[in-house]
Amino acid sequence: MSAIAKDSPTLAPRPSGGVTQSVKDSLVVAKRNLIRMTRIPEMILFGVIQPVMFVVLFTYVFGGSISIGGSTDPQRYKEFLMAGIFAQTVTFATAGAGAGIADDMHKGLIDRFRSLPMARGAVLTGRTLADLVQTTLTLVVLAGVALLVGWRTHENIGKVLCGFLLLLFLGYAFSWIGALIGLSVRTPEAATSGGLIWLFPLTFISNAFVPVNGMPTFLQHVAEWNPFSATVAGARELFGNTMPGVPKTVTGAWPMEHPIIASLLWSALIIVVFRTLAVRKYRSATA
């Protein structure tokens, strides 16, 4: 018996930690969510329609009535506006991320994932990566629509691509906020509401749709220290859409003086904080 036991091969336990294992598990979960998206094409379709409506409505309804640097030229407003619309689009994907995770929780899928020998953060990382892919597709379509309505960039292709990467980095950071919300509520409907209720003031008290210098003084300070504003200003700079006559900052805020660096720092900080909180919540919520 001892000889048989000695000669019998033993199965090595599957590692449950480590960076390599975590990456593999995350990619598996991301693939699962991407396949699910392709089987429900209306998820992508409805995700595209809303930002396209914002582009068309803001361009043609407000384009000739808002003064940008002392001019109401619609073309100036188009170039001022688009970075804000792009940033709004990537951040509004937060609600979808939260609703998707809440739906998985409600159906018990998260509990099944938890029972598998996989990295604990992989479920959430895979979900946020899949959402990032969907957001990228939406942003590509939206950029095409923006070009059709007259938006133009004035920098080389490398800087323009960096502008879009800056936007996507913010969107990925905000998806972790959505993940935490999705784990904290009981239904997908609550996750959608919870994911949008704070986004509206965040996006509108910013430099996205109107210049900050027209706001009350206390809102100017809020807007210029808003992470959303830093990304919008950074994207405008990389697109070559900064407007003559529109000051970079009216309060002397550091993020507006260095918007690209500030945007990267804000996004990285949001990822570190909310990924930590979301993974911790995932462990306790599915226990």
mmCIF file of C-alpha atoms in Angstrom:
data_model
loop_
_atom_site.group_PDB
_atom_site.id
_atom_site.type_symbol
_atom_site.label_atom_id
_atom_site.label_comp_id
_atom_site.label_asym_id
_atom_site.label_seq_id
_atom_site.Cartn_x
_atom_site.Cartn_y
_atom_site.Cartn_z
ATOM 1 C CA MET A 1 0.000 0.000 0.000
ATOM 2 C CA SER A 2 2.784 2.392 0.912
ATOM 3 C CA ALA A 3 4.557 1.633 -2.378
ATOM 4 C CA ILE A 4 1.371 2.265 -4.348
ATOM 5 C CA ALA A 5 0.777 5.496 -2.477
ATOM 6 C CA LYS A 6 4.365 6.525 -3.080
ATOM 7 C CA ASP A 7 4.138 5.916 -6.820
ATOM 8 C CA SER A 8 0.716 7.531 -7.268
ATOM 9 C CA PRO A 9 0.870 11.032 -8.773
ATOM 10 C CA THR A 10 -0.420 13.846 -6.609
ATOM 11 C CA LEU A 11 -2.380 16.721 -8.040
ATOM 12 C CA ALA A 12 -0.910 20.125 -7.287
ATOM 13 C CA PRO A 13 -3.506 22.527 -5.954
ATOM 14 C CA ARG A 14 -4.406 25.333 -8.248
ATOM 15 C CA PRO A 15 -2.820 28.572 -7.010
ATOM 16 C CA SER A 16 -5.358 31.039 -5.679
ATOM 17 C CA GLY A 17 -3.138 34.109 -5.615
ATOM 18 C CA GLY A 18 -0.294 35.779 -7.398
ATOM 19 C CA VAL A 19 -0.240 38.381 -10.133
ATOM 20 C CA THR A 20 -0.152 35.871 -13.006
ATOM 21 C CA GLN A 21 -3.113 33.907 -11.685
ATOM 22 C CA SER A 22 -5.054 37.088 -11.027
ATOM 23 C CA VAL A 23 -4.461 38.320 -14.587
ATOM 24 C CA LYS A 24 -5.551 34.981 -16.074
ATOM 25 C CA ASP A 25 -8.700 34.839 -13.968
ATOM 26 C CA SER A 26 -9.540 38.452 -14.768
ATOM 27 C CA LEU A 27 -9.226 37.832 -18.508
ATOM 28 C CA VAL A 28 -11.480 34.765 -18.254
ATOM 29 C CA VAL A 29 -14.174 36.816 -16.501
ATOM 30 C CA ALA A 30 -13.718 39.673 -18.993
ATOM 31 C CA LYS A 31 -14.176 37.228 -21.887
ATOM 32 C CA ARG A 32 -17.362 35.894 -20.291
ATOM 33 C CA ASN A 33 -18.797 39.411 -20.029
ATOM 34 C CA LEU A 34 -17.792 40.345 -23.582
ATOM 35 C CA ILE A 35 -19.489 37.225 -24.947
ATOM 36 C CA ARG A 36 -22.592 38.153 -22.963
ATOM 37 C CA MET A 37 -22.551 41.643 -24.479
ATOM 38 C CA THR A 38 -22.420 40.265 -28.031
ATOM 39 C CA ARG A 39 -25.463 38.109 -27.273
ATOM 40 C CA ILE A 40 -27.392 41.141 -26.022
ATOM 41 C CA PRO A 41 -26.599 43.747 -28.715
ATOM 42 C CA GLU A 42 -29.181 46.197 -27.373
ATOM 43 C CA MET A 43 -26.809 46.800 -24.424
ATOM 44 C CA ILE A 44 -24.281 48.291 -26.829
ATOM 45 C CA LEU A 45 -26.921 49.981 -29.006
ATOM 46 C CA PHE A 46 -28.600 51.853 -26.157
ATOM 47 C CA GLY A 47 -25.196 52.739 -24.746
ATOM 48 C CA VAL A 48 -24.374 54.504 -28.030
ATOM 49 C CA ILE A 49 -27.705 56.243 -28.650
ATOM 50 C CA GLN A 50 -27.719 58.400 -25.516
ATOM 51 C CA PRO A 51 -24.310 60.096 -26.037
ATOM 52 C CA VAL A 52 -25.091 60.610 -29.733
ATOM 53 C CA MET A 53 -28.277 62.417 -28.679
ATOM 54 C CA PHE A 54 -26.232 64.601 -26.321
ATOM 55 C CA VAL A 55 -23.848 65.516 -29.152
ATOM 56 C CA VAL A 56 -26.636 66.472 -31.542
ATOM 57 C CA LEU A 57 -28.770 68.307 -28.969
ATOM 58 C CA PHE A 58 -25.962 70.301 -27.377
ATOM 59 C CA THR A 59 -24.450 71.160 -30.760
ATOM 60 C CA TYR A 60 -27.592 72.427 -32.450
ATOM 61 C CA VAL A 61 -29.643 73.645 -29.459
ATOM 62 C CA PHE A 62 -26.932 75.464 -27.484
ATOM 63 C CA GLY A 63 -24.249 75.870 -30.147
ATOM 64 C CA GLY A 64 -25.183 79.407 -31.178
ATOM 65 C CA SER A 65 -26.245 80.762 -27.811
ATOM 66 C CA ILE A 66 -23.291 80.091 -25.480
ATOM 67 C CA SER A 67 -20.393 82.525 -25.557
ATOM 68 C CA ILE A 68 -16.951 80.932 -25.665
ATOM 69 C CA GLY A 69 -14.179 83.465 -25.199
ATOM 70 C CA GLY A 70 -16.493 86.313 -26.155
ATOM 71 C CA SER A 71 -17.775 84.625 -29.328
ATOM 72 C CA THR A 72 -21.017 82.745 -30.027
ATOM 73 C CA ASP A 73 -19.600 81.107 -33.146
ATOM 74 C CA PRO A 74 -21.138 77.575 -33.239
ATOM 75 C CA GLN A 75 -17.859 76.085 -34.455
ATOM 76 C CA ARG A 76 -16.039 77.335 -31.360
ATOM 77 C CA TYR A 77 -18.649 75.755 -29.135
ATOM 78 C CA LYS A 78 -18.397 72.434 -30.978
ATOM 79 C CA GLU A 79 -14.667 72.258 -30.337
ATOM 80 C CA PHE A 80 -15.138 73.385 -26.730
ATOM 81 C CA LEU A 81 -17.976 70.918 -26.123
ATOM 82 C CA MET A 82 -16.771 67.594 -27.477
ATOM 83 C CA ALA A 83 -14.163 66.797 -24.840
ATOM 84 C CA GLY A 84 -16.897 67.324 -22.234
ATOM 85 C CA ILE A 85 -19.332 65.035 -24.052
ATOM 86 C CA PHE A 86 -16.653 62.357 -24.407
ATOM 87 C CA ALA A 87 -15.827 62.593 -20.686
ATOM 88 C CA GLN A 88 -19.514 62.458 -19.757
ATOM 89 C CA THR A 89 -19.934 59.340 -21.892
ATOM 90 C CA VAL A 90 -17.083 57.407 -20.272
ATOM 91 C CA THR A 91 -18.201 58.353 -16.758
ATOM 92 C CA PHE A 92 -21.883 57.570 -17.341
ATOM 93 C CA ALA A 93 -20.796 53.996 -18.095
ATOM 94 C CA THR A 94 -20.405 53.764 -14.295
ATOM 95 C CA ALA A 95 -24.138 53.165 -13.957
ATOM 96 C CA GLY A 96 -24.010 50.232 -16.374
ATOM 97 C CA ALA A 97 -21.076 48.677 -14.540
ATOM 98 C CA GLY A 98 -22.888 48.918 -11.228
ATOM 99 C CA ALA A 99 -26.118 47.519 -12.653
ATOM 100 C CA GLY A 100 -24.294 44.567 -14.229
ATOM 101 C CA ILE A 101 -22.578 43.593 -10.989
ATOM 102 C CA ALA A 102 -25.807 44.047 -9.015
ATOM 103 C CA ASP A 103 -27.554 41.768 -11.522
ATOM 104 C CA ASP A 104 -24.870 39.096 -11.106
ATOM 105 C CA MET A 105 -25.230 39.400 -7.335
ATOM 106 C CA HIS A 106 -29.018 39.113 -7.549
ATOM 107 C CA LYS A 107 -28.808 35.966 -9.699
ATOM 108 C CA GLY A 108 -26.251 34.328 -7.426
ATOM 109 C CA LEU A 109 -23.541 34.295 -10.083
ATOM 110 C CA ILE A 110 -21.081 36.125 -7.837
ATOM 111 C CA ASP A 111 -21.512 33.398 -5.197
ATOM 112 C CA ARG A 112 -20.687 30.760 -7.802
ATOM 113 C CA PHE A 113 -17.572 32.652 -8.826
ATOM 114 C CA ARG A 114 -16.577 32.901 -5.191
ATOM 115 C CA SER A 115 -16.775 29.124 -4.788
ATOM 116 C CA LEU A 116 -14.156 28.656 -7.520
ATOM 117 C CA PRO A 117 -10.402 28.629 -6.793
ATOM 118 C CA MET A 118 -9.742 31.999 -8.396
ATOM 119 C CA ALA A 119 -8.262 35.326 -7.349
ATOM 120 C CA ARG A 120 -10.748 37.308 -5.286
ATOM 121 C CA GLY A 121 -10.380 40.547 -7.231
ATOM 122 C CA ALA A 122 -10.574 38.839 -10.631
ATOM 123 C CA VAL A 123 -14.375 38.910 -10.858
ATOM 124 C CA LEU A 124 -14.522 42.664 -10.460
ATOM 125 C CA THR A 125 -11.413 43.337 -12.547
ATOM 126 C CA GLY A 126 -12.767 41.210 -15.389
ATOM 127 C CA ARG A 127 -16.087 43.028 -15.264
ATOM 128 C CA THR A 128 -14.471 46.474 -15.340
ATOM 129 C CA LEU A 129 -12.189 45.452 -18.226
ATOM 130 C CA ALA A 130 -15.186 44.261 -20.249
ATOM 131 C CA ASP A 131 -16.964 47.544 -19.528
ATOM 132 C CA LEU A 132 -13.844 49.388 -20.698
ATOM 133 C CA VAL A 133 -14.006 47.581 -24.043
ATOM 134 C CA GLN A 134 -17.666 48.546 -24.450
ATOM 135 C CA THR A 135 -16.884 52.152 -23.507
ATOM 136 C CA THR A 136 -14.078 52.219 -26.095
ATOM 137 C CA LEU A 137 -16.470 51.088 -28.837
ATOM 138 C CA THR A 138 -18.980 53.748 -27.787
ATOM 139 C CA LEU A 139 -16.273 56.413 -27.815
ATOM 140 C CA VAL A 140 -15.183 55.424 -31.341
ATOM 141 C CA VAL A 141 -18.743 55.772 -32.640
ATOM 142 C CA LEU A 142 -19.200 59.039 -30.776
ATOM 143 C CA ALA A 143 -15.993 60.495 -32.232
ATOM 144 C CA GLY A 144 -17.286 59.658 -35.715
ATOM 145 C CA VAL A 145 -20.568 61.448 -35.003
ATOM 146 C CA ALA A 146 -18.654 64.442 -33.608
ATOM 147 C CA LEU A 147 -16.645 64.672 -36.819
ATOM 148 C CA LEU A 148 -19.868 64.571 -38.841
ATOM 149 C CA VAL A 149 -21.357 67.529 -36.941
ATOM 150 C CA GLY A 150 -18.193 69.599 -37.415
ATOM 151 C CA TRP A 151 -15.814 68.840 -34.549
ATOM 152 C CA ARG A 152 -12.146 69.120 -35.504
ATOM 153 C CA THR A 153 -8.832 68.478 -33.758
ATOM 154 C CA HIS A 154 -5.711 70.602 -34.248
ATOM 155 C CA GLU A 155 -2.945 68.348 -32.983
ATOM 156 C CA ASN A 156 -1.117 65.333 -34.416
ATOM 157 C CA ILE A 157 -2.671 61.886 -34.281
ATOM 158 C CA GLY A 158 -0.443 60.814 -31.386
ATOM 159 C CA LYS A 159 -1.707 63.571 -29.103
ATOM 160 C CA VAL A 160 -5.306 62.967 -30.172
ATOM 161 C CA LEU A 161 -5.015 59.271 -29.285
ATOM 162 C CA CYS A 162 -3.475 60.206 -25.934
ATOM 163 C CA GLY A 163 -6.498 62.436 -25.348
ATOM 164 C CA PHE A 164 -8.830 59.487 -25.842
ATOM 165 C CA LEU A 165 -6.651 57.284 -23.603
ATOM 166 C CA LEU A 166 -6.868 59.940 -20.902
ATOM 167 C CA LEU A 167 -10.658 59.823 -21.164
ATOM 168 C CA LEU A 168 -10.747 56.029 -21.055
ATOM 169 C CA PHE A 169 -8.487 55.996 -17.998
ATOM 170 C CA LEU A 170 -11.017 58.186 -16.188
ATOM 171 C CA GLY A 171 -13.846 55.927 -17.369
ATOM 172 C CA TYR A 172 -12.031 52.846 -16.065
ATOM 173 C CA ALA A 173 -11.443 54.574 -12.723
ATOM 174 C CA PHE A 174 -15.113 55.468 -12.407
ATOM 175 C CA SER A 175 -16.143 51.897 -13.255
ATOM 176 C CA TRP A 176 -14.660 50.885 -9.892
ATOM 177 C CA ILE A 177 -17.020 53.329 -8.211
ATOM 178 C CA GLY A 178 -19.820 51.598 -10.134
ATOM 179 C CA ALA A 179 -18.545 48.216 -8.945
ATOM 180 C CA LEU A 180 -18.710 49.338 -5.325
ATOM 181 C CA ILE A 181 -22.227 50.694 -5.811
ATOM 182 C CA GLY A 182 -23.333 47.456 -7.499
ATOM 183 C CA LEU A 183 -22.080 45.421 -4.552
ATOM 184 C CA SER A 184 -23.752 47.733 -2.038
ATOM 185 C CA VAL A 185 -27.341 47.625 -3.324
ATOM 186 C CA ARG A 186 -29.868 44.836 -3.739
ATOM 187 C CA THR A 187 -31.204 45.340 -7.263
ATOM 188 C CA PRO A 188 -29.857 46.435 -10.680
ATOM 189 C CA GLU A 189 -32.444 49.248 -10.732
ATOM 190 C CA ALA A 190 -31.049 50.668 -7.495
ATOM 191 C CA ALA A 191 -27.524 50.385 -8.893
ATOM 192 C CA THR A 192 -28.512 52.353 -12.000
ATOM 193 C CA SER A 193 -30.117 55.110 -9.922
ATOM 194 C CA GLY A 194 -27.239 55.154 -7.470
ATOM 195 C CA GLY A 195 -24.754 55.309 -10.318
ATOM 196 C CA LEU A 196 -26.372 58.344 -11.949
ATOM 197 C CA ILE A 197 -27.612 60.494 -9.072
ATOM 198 C CA TRP A 198 -24.128 61.759 -8.182
ATOM 199 C CA LEU A 199 -22.836 61.889 -11.758
ATOM 200 C CA PHE A 200 -25.131 64.700 -12.876
ATOM 201 C CA PRO A 201 -23.787 67.308 -10.425
ATOM 202 C CA LEU A 202 -20.238 66.029 -10.972
ATOM 203 C CA THR A 203 -20.432 66.504 -14.741
ATOM 204 C CA PHE A 204 -22.430 69.732 -14.820
ATOM 205 C CA ILE A 205 -20.479 71.554 -12.072
ATOM 206 C CA SER A 206 -17.422 71.426 -14.277
ATOM 207 C CA ASN A 207 -15.841 72.991 -17.331
ATOM 208 C CA ALA A 208 -17.450 70.459 -19.666
ATOM 209 C CA PHE A 209 -20.347 72.430 -21.141
ATOM 210 C CA VAL A 210 -19.763 76.075 -20.203
ATOM 211 C CA PRO A 211 -16.690 78.099 -19.163
ATOM 212 C CA VAL A 212 -16.119 78.150 -15.410
ATOM 213 C CA ASN A 213 -15.688 81.940 -15.267
ATOM 214 C CA GLY A 214 -19.462 82.402 -15.622
ATOM 215 C CA MET A 215 -20.230 80.427 -12.472
ATOM 216 C CA PRO A 216 -20.644 81.812 -8.921
ATOM 217 C CA THR A 217 -17.313 82.070 -7.099
ATOM 218 C CA PHE A 218 -17.845 79.109 -4.773
ATOM 219 C CA LEU A 219 -18.814 76.870 -7.709
ATOM 220 C CA GLN A 220 -15.713 77.975 -9.606
ATOM 221 C CA HIS A 221 -13.547 76.442 -6.887
ATOM 222 C CA VAL A 222 -15.609 73.228 -6.880
ATOM 223 C CA ALA A 223 -15.497 72.954 -10.670
ATOM 224 C CA GLU A 224 -11.760 73.523 -10.966
ATOM 225 C CA TRP A 225 -10.901 70.908 -8.331
ATOM 226 C CA ASN A 226 -13.320 68.424 -9.907
ATOM 227 C CA PRO A 227 -11.488 65.344 -11.318
ATOM 228 C CA PHE A 228 -13.903 65.435 -14.237
ATOM 229 C CA SER A 229 -12.830 68.999 -15.104
ATOM 230 C CA ALA A 230 -9.146 68.037 -15.080
ATOM 231 C CA THR A 231 -9.763 65.272 -17.613
ATOM 232 C CA VAL A 232 -11.876 67.520 -19.840
ATOM 233 C CA ALA A 233 -9.216 70.235 -19.792
ATOM 234 C CA GLY A 234 -6.472 67.679 -20.446
ATOM 235 C CA ALA A 235 -8.367 66.180 -23.387
ATOM 236 C CA ARG A 236 -8.983 69.650 -24.864
ATOM 237 C CA GLU A 237 -5.271 70.382 -24.622
ATOM 238 C CA LEU A 238 -4.351 67.119 -26.362
ATOM 239 C CA PHE A 239 -7.018 67.629 -29.043
ATOM 240 C CA GLY A 240 -5.913 71.219 -29.658
ATOM 241 C CA ASN A 241 -9.363 72.475 -28.657
ATOM 242 C CA THR A 242 -8.317 75.091 -26.108
ATOM 243 C CA MET A 243 -10.133 78.362 -26.849
ATOM 244 C CA PRO A 244 -8.534 81.822 -27.066
ATOM 245 C CA GLY A 245 -10.077 84.110 -24.484
ATOM 246 C CA VAL A 246 -11.014 81.242 -22.162
ATOM 247 C CA PRO A 247 -8.591 81.228 -19.186
ATOM 248 C CA LYS A 248 -7.105 77.925 -18.057
ATOM 249 C CA THR A 249 -8.120 78.751 -14.483
ATOM 250 C CA VAL A 250 -9.997 81.556 -12.758
ATOM 251 C CA THR A 251 -9.184 80.500 -9.190
ATOM 252 C CA GLY A 252 -5.532 79.524 -9.619
ATOM 253 C CA ALA A 253 -6.341 75.828 -9.072
ATOM 254 C CA TRP A 254 -3.335 73.563 -9.659
ATOM 255 C CA PRO A 255 -5.328 70.899 -11.578
ATOM 256 C CA MET A 256 -6.335 73.453 -14.200
ATOM 257 C CA GLU A 257 -2.744 74.646 -14.592
ATOM 258 C CA HIS A 258 -1.555 71.055 -15.150
ATOM 259 C CA PRO A 259 -4.687 69.225 -16.340
ATOM 260 C CA ILE A 260 -3.048 66.172 -17.934
ATOM 261 C CA ILE A 261 -0.943 65.328 -14.887
ATOM 262 C CA ALA A 262 -3.869 66.117 -12.568
ATOM 263 C CA SER A 263 -6.202 63.859 -14.550
ATOM 264 C CA LEU A 264 -3.747 60.954 -14.377
ATOM 265 C CA LEU A 265 -3.282 61.449 -10.641
ATOM 266 C CA TRP A 266 -7.022 61.734 -9.953
ATOM 267 C CA SER A 267 -7.802 58.592 -11.989
ATOM 268 C CA ALA A 268 -5.019 56.564 -10.376
ATOM 269 C CA LEU A 269 -6.154 57.651 -6.904
ATOM 270 C CA ILE A 270 -9.775 56.714 -7.650
ATOM 271 C CA ILE A 271 -8.714 53.262 -8.877
ATOM 272 C CA VAL A 272 -6.559 52.569 -5.810
ATOM 273 C CA VAL A 273 -9.215 53.705 -3.326
ATOM 274 C CA PHE A 274 -12.339 52.254 -4.914
ATOM 275 C CA ARG A 275 -10.774 48.996 -6.106
ATOM 276 C CA THR A 276 -9.651 48.357 -2.536
ATOM 277 C CA LEU A 277 -13.113 49.149 -1.167
ATOM 278 C CA ALA A 278 -14.886 47.136 -3.880
ATOM 279 C CA VAL A 279 -12.773 43.996 -3.385
ATOM 280 C CA ARG A 280 -13.293 44.245 0.379
ATOM 281 C CA LYS A 281 -17.033 44.642 -0.145
ATOM 282 C CA TYR A 282 -17.049 41.705 -2.569
ATOM 283 C CA ARG A 283 -15.558 39.422 0.072
ATOM 284 C CA SER A 284 -18.042 40.415 2.755
ATOM 285 C CA ALA A 285 -21.097 40.701 0.487
ATOM 286 C CA THR A 286 -20.758 37.166 -0.824
ATOM 287 C CA ALA A 287 -19.703 35.516 2.423
#
